[in-house]
PDB file of C-alpha atoms in Angstrom:
ATOM      1  CA  GLU A 242       0.073   0.472  -0.224  1.00  0.00           C
ATOM      2  CA  ILE A 243       1.363   3.443  -1.326  1.00  0.00           C
ATOM      3  CA  ARG A 244      -0.007   7.082   0.217  1.00  0.00           C
ATOM      4  CA  ARG A 245      -0.365   9.515  -3.033  1.00  0.00           C
ATOM      5  CA  ARG A 246      -1.006  12.973  -3.546  1.00  0.00           C
ATOM      6  CA  VAL A 247      -1.487  14.151  -7.025  1.00  0.00           C
ATOM      7  CA  ARG A 248       0.734  15.739  -8.515  1.00  0.00           C
ATOM      8  CA  PHE A 249       0.517  18.183 -10.684  1.00  0.00           C
ATOM      9  CA  SER A 250       2.000  17.351 -14.378  1.00  0.00           C
ATOM     10  CA  GLU A 251      -0.525  14.298 -13.476  1.00  0.00           C
ATOM     11  CA  ALA A 252      -3.581  16.507 -13.828  1.00  0.00           C
ATOM     12  CA  ASP A 253      -5.159  18.166 -17.406  1.00  0.00           C
ATOM     13  CA  ALA A 254      -6.512  21.497 -17.677  1.00  0.00           C
ATOM     14  CA  MET A 255     -10.258  20.510 -15.911  1.00  0.00           C
ATOM     15  CA  ARG A 256      -7.556  19.252 -12.099  1.00  0.00           C
ATOM     16  CA  VAL A 257      -8.117  15.744 -12.810  1.00  0.00           C
ATOM     17  CA  VAL A 258      -5.918  13.212 -13.537  1.00  0.00           C
ATOM     18  CA  TRP A 259      -5.535  11.855 -16.893  1.00  0.00           C
ATOM     19  CA  TYR A 260      -6.810   8.870 -17.608  1.00  0.00           C
ATOM     20  CA  GLY A 261      -3.272   7.361 -19.015  1.00  0.00           C
ATOM     21  CA  ARG A 262      -1.064   8.196 -14.959  1.00  0.00           C
ATOM     22  CA  TYR A 263      -2.902   5.166 -13.991  1.00  0.00           C
ATOM     23  CA  SER A 264      -0.929   3.055 -14.974  1.00  0.00           C
ATOM     24  CA  LEU A 265       1.852   4.755 -13.159  1.00  0.00           C
ATOM     25  CA  TYR A 266       0.066   4.012 -10.332  1.00  0.00           C
ATOM     26  CA  PHE A 267      -0.495   0.678 -10.837  1.00  0.00           C
ATOM     27  CA  GLU A 268       2.911   0.702 -11.767  1.00  0.00           C
ATOM     28  CA  GLU A 269       4.797   2.770  -7.935  1.00  0.00           C
ATOM     29  CA  ALA A 270       2.731  -0.247  -6.941  1.00  0.00           C
ATOM     30  CA  ALA A 271       4.001  -3.702  -8.706  1.00  0.00           C
ATOM     31  CA  GLU A 272       7.591  -1.638  -7.774  1.00  0.00           C
ATOM     32  CA  GLU A 273       7.400  -1.939  -3.690  1.00  0.00           C
ATOM     33  CA  ILE A 274       5.806  -4.860  -3.276  1.00  0.00           C
ATOM     34  CA  GLY A 275       8.108  -5.603  -6.037  1.00  0.00           C
ATOM     35  CA  ARG A 276      10.787  -5.312  -3.809  1.00  0.00           C
ATOM     36  CA  ARG A 277       9.457  -6.082  -1.057  1.00  0.00           C
ATOM     37  CA  CYS A 278       8.498  -9.509  -2.229  1.00  0.00           C
ATOM     38  CA  GLY A 279      12.323 -10.235  -3.864  1.00  0.00           C
ATOM     39  CA  LEU A 280      10.667  -9.460  -7.362  1.00  0.00           C
ATOM     40  CA  SER A 281      11.583  -6.243  -8.057  1.00  0.00           C
ATOM     41  CA  TYR A 282      13.002  -5.475 -11.488  1.00  0.00           C
ATOM     42  CA  LYS A 283      17.030  -5.699 -10.232  1.00  0.00           C
ATOM     43  CA  ASP A 284      15.626  -9.312  -8.969  1.00  0.00           C
ATOM     44  CA  PHE A 285      14.320  -9.959 -12.139  1.00  0.00           C
ATOM     45  CA  MET A 286      17.913  -8.866 -14.376  1.00  0.00           C
ATOM     46  CA  GLU A 287      20.454 -10.851 -11.436  1.00  0.00           C
ATOM     47  CA  ALA A 288      18.671 -13.758 -12.315  1.00  0.00           C
ATOM     48  CA  GLY A 289      18.279 -12.825 -16.203  1.00  0.00           C
ATOM     49  CA  LEU A 290      14.867 -12.539 -16.375  1.00  0.00           C
ATOM     50  CA  ARG A 291      12.075 -10.250 -18.077  1.00  0.00           C
ATOM     51  CA  THR A 292       8.421  -9.980 -16.801  1.00  0.00           C
ATOM     52  CA  PRO A 293       7.056  -8.551 -19.272  1.00  0.00           C
ATOM     53  CA  ILE A 294       3.381  -7.583 -19.046  1.00  0.00           C
ATOM     54  CA  VAL A 295       1.094  -9.439 -21.382  1.00  0.00           C
ATOM     55  CA  GLN A 296      -2.346  -7.957 -20.145  1.00  0.00           C
ATOM     56  CA  PHE A 297      -3.592  -5.087 -18.237  1.00  0.00           C
ATOM     57  CA  HIS A 298      -7.025  -4.194 -17.658  1.00  0.00           C
ATOM     58  CA  ILE A 299      -8.291  -1.320 -15.143  1.00  0.00           C
ATOM     59  CA  ASP A 300     -12.264   0.030 -14.362  1.00  0.00           C
ATOM     60  CA  TYR A 301     -12.255   4.013 -14.156  1.00  0.00           C
ATOM     61  CA  PHE A 302     -15.098   4.771 -11.277  1.00  0.00           C
ATOM     62  CA  LYS A 303     -14.044   8.178  -9.402  1.00  0.00           C
ATOM     63  CA  PRO A 304     -11.518  10.405 -10.780  1.00  0.00           C
ATOM     64  CA  LEU A 305      -9.634  11.763  -9.111  1.00  0.00           C
ATOM     65  CA  PHE A 306      -8.086  15.511  -8.389  1.00  0.00           C
ATOM     66  CA  LEU A 307      -4.531  17.178  -8.090  1.00  0.00           C
ATOM     67  CA  ASP A 308      -3.339  17.708  -5.019  1.00  0.00           C
ATOM     68  CA  GLU A 309      -5.574  15.529  -3.752  1.00  0.00           C
ATOM     69  CA  GLU A 310      -4.261  12.198  -1.363  1.00  0.00           C
ATOM     70  CA  PHE A 311      -5.048   8.556  -2.241  1.00  0.00           C
ATOM     71  CA  THR A 312      -3.896   4.870  -1.208  1.00  0.00           C
ATOM     72  CA  ILE A 313      -2.981   2.815  -4.561  1.00  0.00           C
ATOM     73  CA  ARG A 314      -2.263  -0.458  -2.794  1.00  0.00           C
ATOM     74  CA  ALA A 315      -1.058  -4.064  -4.468  1.00  0.00           C
ATOM     75  CA  ALA A 316      -1.764  -7.652  -3.912  1.00  0.00           C
ATOM     76  CA  LEU A 317      -0.180 -10.818  -5.775  1.00  0.00           C
ATOM     77  CA  ILE A 318      -2.898 -13.685  -6.909  1.00  0.00           C
ATOM     78  CA  TRP A 319      -1.581 -16.591  -6.369  1.00  0.00           C
ATOM     79  CA  HIS A 320      -0.817 -18.322  -9.296  1.00  0.00           C
ATOM     80  CA  GLU A 321       0.572 -22.227  -9.837  1.00  0.00           C
ATOM     81  CA  GLY A 322       1.951 -21.171 -13.584  1.00  0.00           C
ATOM     82  CA  ALA A 323       6.006 -19.092 -14.324  1.00  0.00           C
ATOM     83  CA  ARG A 324       3.766 -15.405 -14.315  1.00  0.00           C
ATOM     84  CA  LEU A 325       2.939 -12.966 -11.461  1.00  0.00           C
ATOM     85  CA  ASN A 326      -1.675 -12.131 -11.806  1.00  0.00           C
ATOM     86  CA  THR A 327      -1.649  -9.059  -9.678  1.00  0.00           C
ATOM     87  CA  GLU A 328      -4.266  -6.695  -8.633  1.00  0.00           C
ATOM     88  CA  TYR A 329      -4.809  -3.006  -8.327  1.00  0.00           C
ATOM     89  CA  HIS A 330      -6.861  -0.333  -6.308  1.00  0.00           C
ATOM     90  CA  LEU A 331      -6.509   3.009  -6.043  1.00  0.00           C
ATOM     91  CA  LEU A 332      -9.170   4.842  -2.675  1.00  0.00           C
ATOM     92  CA  LYS A 333      -9.665   8.201  -2.398  1.00  0.00           C
ATOM     93  CA  GLN A 334      -9.153   9.398   0.957  1.00  0.00           C
ATOM     94  CA  ASP A 335     -12.693   8.902   1.657  1.00  0.00           C
ATOM     95  CA  GLY A 336     -12.011   4.873   0.752  1.00  0.00           C
ATOM     96  CA  SER A 337     -14.085   4.945  -2.344  1.00  0.00           C
ATOM     97  CA  LEU A 338     -13.014   3.357  -5.086  1.00  0.00           C
ATOM     98  CA  ALA A 339     -10.353   5.834  -7.877  1.00  0.00           C
ATOM     99  CA  ALA A 340     -10.317   2.827 -10.335  1.00  0.00           C
ATOM    100  CA  SER A 341      -8.623  -0.715 -10.287  1.00  0.00           C
ATOM    101  CA  GLY A 342      -7.469  -3.038 -12.605  1.00  0.00           C
ATOM    102  CA  TYR A 343      -5.040  -6.060 -12.793  1.00  0.00           C
ATOM    103  CA  THR A 344      -2.367  -7.100 -15.146  1.00  0.00           C
ATOM    104  CA  VAL A 345      -0.388 -10.528 -16.037  1.00  0.00           C
ATOM    105  CA  GLN A 346       3.813 -10.352 -17.016  1.00  0.00           C
ATOM    106  CA  LEU A 347       5.432 -13.645 -17.585  1.00  0.00           C
ATOM    107  CA  PHE A 348       8.681 -15.238 -17.308  1.00  0.00           C
ATOM    108  CA  VAL A 349      10.959 -15.339 -20.177  1.00  0.00           C
ATOM    109  CA  ASP A 350      14.794 -15.216 -20.560  1.00  0.00           C
ATOM    110  CA  HIS A 351      16.462 -11.867 -20.730  1.00  0.00           C
ATOM    111  CA  ASN A 352      19.235 -13.477 -23.807  1.00  0.00           C
ATOM    112  CA  SER A 353      16.227 -14.954 -25.848  1.00  0.00           C
ATOM    113  CA  TRP A 354      13.217 -13.619 -24.239  1.00  0.00           C
ATOM    114  CA  GLY A 355      11.970 -17.152 -24.416  1.00  0.00           C
ATOM    115  CA  VAL A 356       8.434 -17.708 -22.056  1.00  0.00           C
ATOM    116  CA  CYS A 357       9.717 -20.061 -18.942  1.00  0.00           C
ATOM    117  CA  ILE A 358       8.101 -22.870 -18.812  1.00  0.00           C
ATOM    118  CA  VAL A 359       8.836 -24.132 -15.227  1.00  0.00           C
ATOM    119  CA  SER A 360       9.171 -21.235 -12.251  1.00  0.00           C
ATOM    120  CA  PRO A 361      11.984 -19.689 -11.996  1.00  0.00           C
ATOM    121  CA  GLU A 362      13.836 -20.424  -8.458  1.00  0.00           C
ATOM    122  CA  LEU A 363      12.829 -16.567  -8.251  1.00  0.00           C
ATOM    123  CA  LEU A 364       9.396 -16.860  -8.317  1.00  0.00           C
ATOM    124  CA  GLU A 365       9.270 -20.536  -6.353  1.00  0.00           C
ATOM    125  CA  THR A 366      10.686 -18.450  -3.230  1.00  0.00           C
ATOM    126  CA  CYS A 367       9.151 -16.401  -3.546  1.00  0.00           C
ATOM    127  CA  ARG A 368       5.997 -18.423  -2.540  1.00  0.00           C
ATOM    128  CA  ARG A 369       7.298 -20.287  -0.054  1.00  0.00           C
ATOM    129  CA  ARG A 370       7.870 -17.532   1.614  1.00  0.00           C
ATOM    130  CA  TRP A 371       4.052 -16.269   0.765  1.00  0.00           C
ATOM    131  CA  LYS A 372       2.759 -20.277   2.146  1.00  0.00           C
ATOM    132  CA  ALA A 373       5.203 -19.987   5.018  1.00  0.00           C
ATOM    133  CA  GLY A 374       3.070 -16.826   5.698  1.00  0.00           C
ATOM    134  CA  GLU A 375       5.878 -13.943   6.368  1.00  0.00           C
ATOM    135  CA  LEU A 376       4.281 -11.809   3.130  1.00  0.00           C
ATOM    136  CA  TYR A 377       1.292 -11.346   5.736  1.00  0.00           C
ATOM    137  CA  ARG A 378       3.777  -9.661   7.679  1.00  0.00           C
ATOM    138  CA  LEU A 379       4.992  -6.637   4.860  1.00  0.00           C
TER     139      LEU A 379
END
């Protein structure tokens, strides 16, 4: 979970957050959850992996406005395959839902771009920590 405030550069002339910024908010939360779970971009590079997004979905419910505080929540959704499913919720200051969405990322080899059929050790380590309950304390 990340607390943020809408910046001037993120809003349009009507003081409303431009719809394209929401994907960047999702990315901020994905980076943070990755750092906490041992699935950061640095971890991927060191393991010789890439994780391109193959699916991206967003639903808009209420606009965010210039200088408004909001919360970005992200959660990894369990999957047995060599992929990351991440779910996102953007909450307005009053707790109402501004937007929600999800991404699906596949693990691929850094050099060949070949899709990993078997989950890489990096992901298996995260799963072991998840099953042990370590990730609930983050």
